[in-house]
DNA sequence: AACCATGACAACCGCTCCGGC
DNA sequence: TGCCGGAGCGGTTGTCATGGT
């Protein structure tokens, strides 16, 4: 327990990642996928533990991350999800495409908590502070609605929704009785009826998506992923220049922010990339992060894999078309995993489905 | 200009879970 | 069945930027 076993083996770097380390990690994962995280540092030439590499990739380098400040809608959603799920940051993050659990957790702790308290809401229980403090009975009568007849956590004239969550959820149309019990029931139900016609395009494992007004998730690829999946991509050096010189390409703005800061503070991006293939080295269209398996031979991972193997590998990647873009979905509709239950091979239990979804969404980030 | 407080965010740590053997 | 190692999660700490005094 405790520190990851790989960390004991050698002196490993800790602390902030340098641009050079980032580049090594990105290059390795875009080319080979991460496979076993414990093997990544060695293969990528990093003096880091695998755990650190994983964290850096998932929370920062992954191309499908949505950078930038959270929108008010996102904040609302986080609050609503937190009311249901508690500090299950990874599950909350799963409902916010492009956001990481760490990011959400930080936002919660640094900002949202405070906002809620200012509004008189206890961030832990989502009940009025007064109710939490003196445990008053029947607090519902004291709650007031806003002009729209609903509660809003983020509006200035906000009243706590704890007792009236049903009417508070802005995303919910004709809501059921709110409360954790409802959601828990919903959760159970979703697992009990694997063959049931999905009532929306959303996964039903966590939330009552049938009540949401959210449109079905669009055929995935995020803008940022297009950078990597683009088969006629620009030379990497050009991309780097474009990115580091003012983010002229909107697609590139989705990339980590402080790499640009690093650029200011170091010579990263100045052309001295150590003679490597460049930051965004293209791999013929598809990049297999997250889908390697630990059985892949070291030789293959070390860059001597055959073309055929690589094609197979890309084929495997195509099994997750929602990450690949519309064309991938159209070409393989039968494996339209992640869109609804029926299309997920129809036969598999929802448990399996959810499990796979969890795994893949974790590995790849989240579809949007 | 120097110091301090605060906030945002990146990263680490400790732990649990899970699959393979 | 128990052990082990890898992956992942949530809590916490560290670092840096910024604003106020």
Tab-separated table of N, CA, C and O (backbone and C1' of nucleotides) in Angstrom, chain B:
chain	number	residue	atom	x	y	z
B	1	DA	P	9.699	49.195	-7.708
B	1	DA	O5'	10.047	48.539	-6.284
B	1	DA	C5'	11.139	49.069	-5.521
B	1	DA	C4'	11.145	48.386	-4.168
B	1	DA	C3'	11.150	46.867	-4.239
B	1	DA	O3'	11.995	46.368	-3.204
B	1	DA	C1'	9.194	47.596	-3.123
B	2	DA	P	12.264	44.880	-3.125
B	2	DA	O5'	11.394	44.465	-1.842
B	2	DA	C5'	11.538	45.229	-0.654
B	2	DA	C4'	10.544	44.732	0.378
B	2	DA	C3'	10.435	43.213	0.474
B	2	DA	O3'	10.499	42.825	1.842
B	2	DA	C1'	8.295	44.175	0.132
B	3	DC	P	10.627	41.289	2.194
B	3	DC	O5'	9.181	40.995	2.796
B	3	DC	C5'	8.643	41.888	3.768
B	3	DC	C4'	7.155	41.669	3.872
B	3	DC	C3'	6.738	40.198	4.015
B	3	DC	O3'	6.134	40.006	5.282
B	3	DC	C1'	5.366	41.373	2.448
B	4	DC	P	5.814	38.547	5.758
B	4	DC	O5'	4.248	38.480	5.461
B	4	DC	C5'	3.413	39.542	5.910
B	4	DC	C4'	2.017	39.359	5.318
B	4	DC	C3'	1.482	37.933	5.415
B	4	DC	O3'	0.218	37.957	6.062
B	4	DC	C1'	1.243	38.786	3.202
B	5	DA	P	-0.496	36.599	6.399
B	5	DA	O5'	-1.708	36.669	5.363
B	5	DA	C5'	-2.378	37.910	5.177
B	5	DA	C4'	-3.527	37.738	4.187
B	5	DA	C3'	-4.249	36.396	4.276
B	5	DA	O3'	-5.648	36.632	4.083
B	5	DA	C1'	-3.246	36.639	2.126
B	6	DT	P	-6.649	35.437	4.257
B	6	DT	O5'	-6.926	35.057	2.727
B	6	DT	C5'	-7.194	36.107	1.792
B	6	DT	C4'	-7.223	35.552	0.390
B	6	DT	C3'	-7.874	34.176	0.260
B	6	DT	O3'	-9.043	34.322	-0.539
B	6	DT	C1'	-5.842	34.310	-0.982
B	7	DG	P	-9.961	33.074	-0.743
B	7	DG	O5'	-9.573	32.693	-2.247
B	7	DG	C5'	-9.385	33.738	-3.195
B	7	DG	C4'	-8.959	33.151	-4.532
B	7	DG	C3'	-9.638	31.837	-4.882
B	7	DG	O3'	-9.990	31.863	-6.265
B	7	DG	C1'	-7.284	31.533	-4.833
B	8	DA	P	-10.783	30.700	-6.891
B	8	DA	O5'	-9.662	30.036	-7.804
B	8	DA	C5'	-8.886	30.870	-8.651
B	8	DA	C4'	-7.847	30.033	-9.385
B	8	DA	C3'	-8.374	28.685	-9.892
B	8	DA	O3'	-7.903	28.490	-11.215
B	8	DA	C1'	-6.495	28.343	-8.484
B	9	DC	P	-8.488	27.326	-12.057
B	9	DC	O5'	-7.291	26.273	-11.957
B	9	DC	C5'	-5.970	26.720	-12.244
B	9	DC	C4'	-4.963	25.711	-11.758
B	9	DC	C3'	-5.268	24.245	-12.130
B	9	DC	O3'	-4.081	23.687	-12.622
B	9	DC	C1'	-4.706	24.402	-9.875
B	10	DA	P	-4.174	22.609	-13.730
B	10	DA	O5'	-2.779	21.882	-13.473
B	10	DA	C5'	-1.639	22.678	-13.232
B	10	DA	C4'	-0.691	21.953	-12.298
B	10	DA	C3'	-0.488	20.478	-12.623
B	10	DA	O3'	0.909	20.200	-12.581
B	10	DA	C1'	-1.193	20.717	-10.365
B	11	DA	P	1.423	18.823	-13.062
B	11	DA	O5'	1.580	18.042	-11.699
B	11	DA	C5'	2.421	18.585	-10.695
B	11	DA	C4'	2.278	17.790	-9.420
B	11	DA	C3'	2.392	16.275	-9.589
B	11	DA	O3'	3.561	15.848	-8.896
B	11	DA	C1'	0.573	16.885	-8.148
B	12	DC	P	3.969	14.357	-8.784
B	12	DC	O5'	3.539	14.022	-7.281
B	12	DC	C5'	3.918	14.916	-6.243
B	12	DC	C4'	3.305	14.476	-4.939
B	12	DC	C3'	3.491	12.997	-4.617
B	12	DC	O3'	3.973	12.878	-3.291
B	12	DC	C1'	1.193	13.594	-4.490
B	13	DC	P	4.415	11.504	-2.707
B	13	DC	O5'	3.155	11.112	-1.818
B	13	DC	C5'	2.659	12.052	-0.871
B	13	DC	C4'	1.497	11.450	-0.106
B	13	DC	C3'	1.694	9.976	0.269
B	13	DC	O3'	1.309	9.807	1.611
B	13	DC	C1'	-0.321	10.250	-0.974
B	14	DG	P	1.728	8.452	2.366
B	14	DG	O5'	0.303	7.763	2.541
B	14	DG	C5'	-0.755	8.531	3.093
B	14	DG	C4'	-2.076	7.820	2.871
B	14	DG	C3'	-2.036	6.316	3.189
B	14	DG	O3'	-3.166	5.998	3.967
B	14	DG	C1'	-2.877	6.687	1.002
B	15	DC	P	-3.251	4.572	4.663
B	15	DC	O5'	-4.415	3.886	3.812
B	15	DC	C5'	-5.682	4.546	3.727
B	15	DC	C4'	-6.421	4.100	2.495
B	15	DC	C3'	-6.615	2.594	2.367
B	15	DC	O3'	-7.899	2.253	2.879
B	15	DC	C1'	-6.188	3.682	0.262
B	16	DT	P	-8.354	0.747	2.862
B	16	DT	O5'	-9.107	0.625	1.451
B	16	DT	C5'	-10.096	1.594	1.104
B	16	DT	C4'	-10.654	1.277	-0.281
B	16	DT	C3'	-11.100	-0.177	-0.446
B	16	DT	O3'	-12.355	-0.193	-1.117
B	16	DT	C1'	-9.487	0.379	-2.111
B	17	DC	P	-13.124	-1.543	-1.270
B	17	DC	O5'	-12.903	-1.852	-2.819
B	17	DC	C5'	-13.072	-0.801	-3.755
B	17	DC	C4'	-12.682	-1.270	-5.145
B	17	DC	C3'	-13.114	-2.703	-5.456
B	17	DC	O3'	-13.710	-2.727	-6.736
B	17	DC	C1'	-10.772	-2.447	-5.813
B	18	DC	P	-14.514	-3.995	-7.203
B	18	DC	O5'	-13.522	-4.629	-8.267
B	18	DC	C5'	-12.855	-3.779	-9.178
B	18	DC	C4'	-11.791	-4.550	-9.914
B	18	DC	C3'	-12.149	-6.021	-10.161
B	18	DC	O3'	-11.886	-6.339	-11.507
B	18	DC	C1'	-10.024	-5.844	-9.123
B	19	DG	P	-12.583	-7.595	-12.160
B	19	DG	O5'	-11.338	-8.207	-12.923
B	19	DG	C5'	-10.404	-7.344	-13.564
B	19	DG	C4'	-9.062	-8.032	-13.654
B	19	DG	C3'	-9.131	-9.510	-14.043
B	19	DG	O3'	-8.119	-9.762	-15.006
B	19	DG	C1'	-7.965	-9.274	-11.994
B	20	DG	P	-8.096	-11.149	-15.741
B	20	DG	O5'	-6.672	-11.705	-15.292
B	20	DG	C5'	-5.541	-10.842	-15.370
B	20	DG	C4'	-4.360	-11.490	-14.668
B	20	DG	C3'	-4.187	-12.981	-14.965
B	20	DG	O3'	-2.803	-13.238	-15.179
B	20	DG	C1'	-4.388	-12.642	-12.625
B	21	DC	P	-2.383	-14.679	-15.719
B	21	DC	O5'	-1.712	-15.330	-14.431
B	21	DC	C5'	-0.726	-14.599	-13.711
B	21	DC	C4'	-0.427	-15.298	-12.406
B	21	DC	C3'	-0.288	-16.815	-12.527
B	21	DC	O3'	0.940	-17.230	-11.937
B	21	DC	C1'	-1.770	-16.228	-10.763
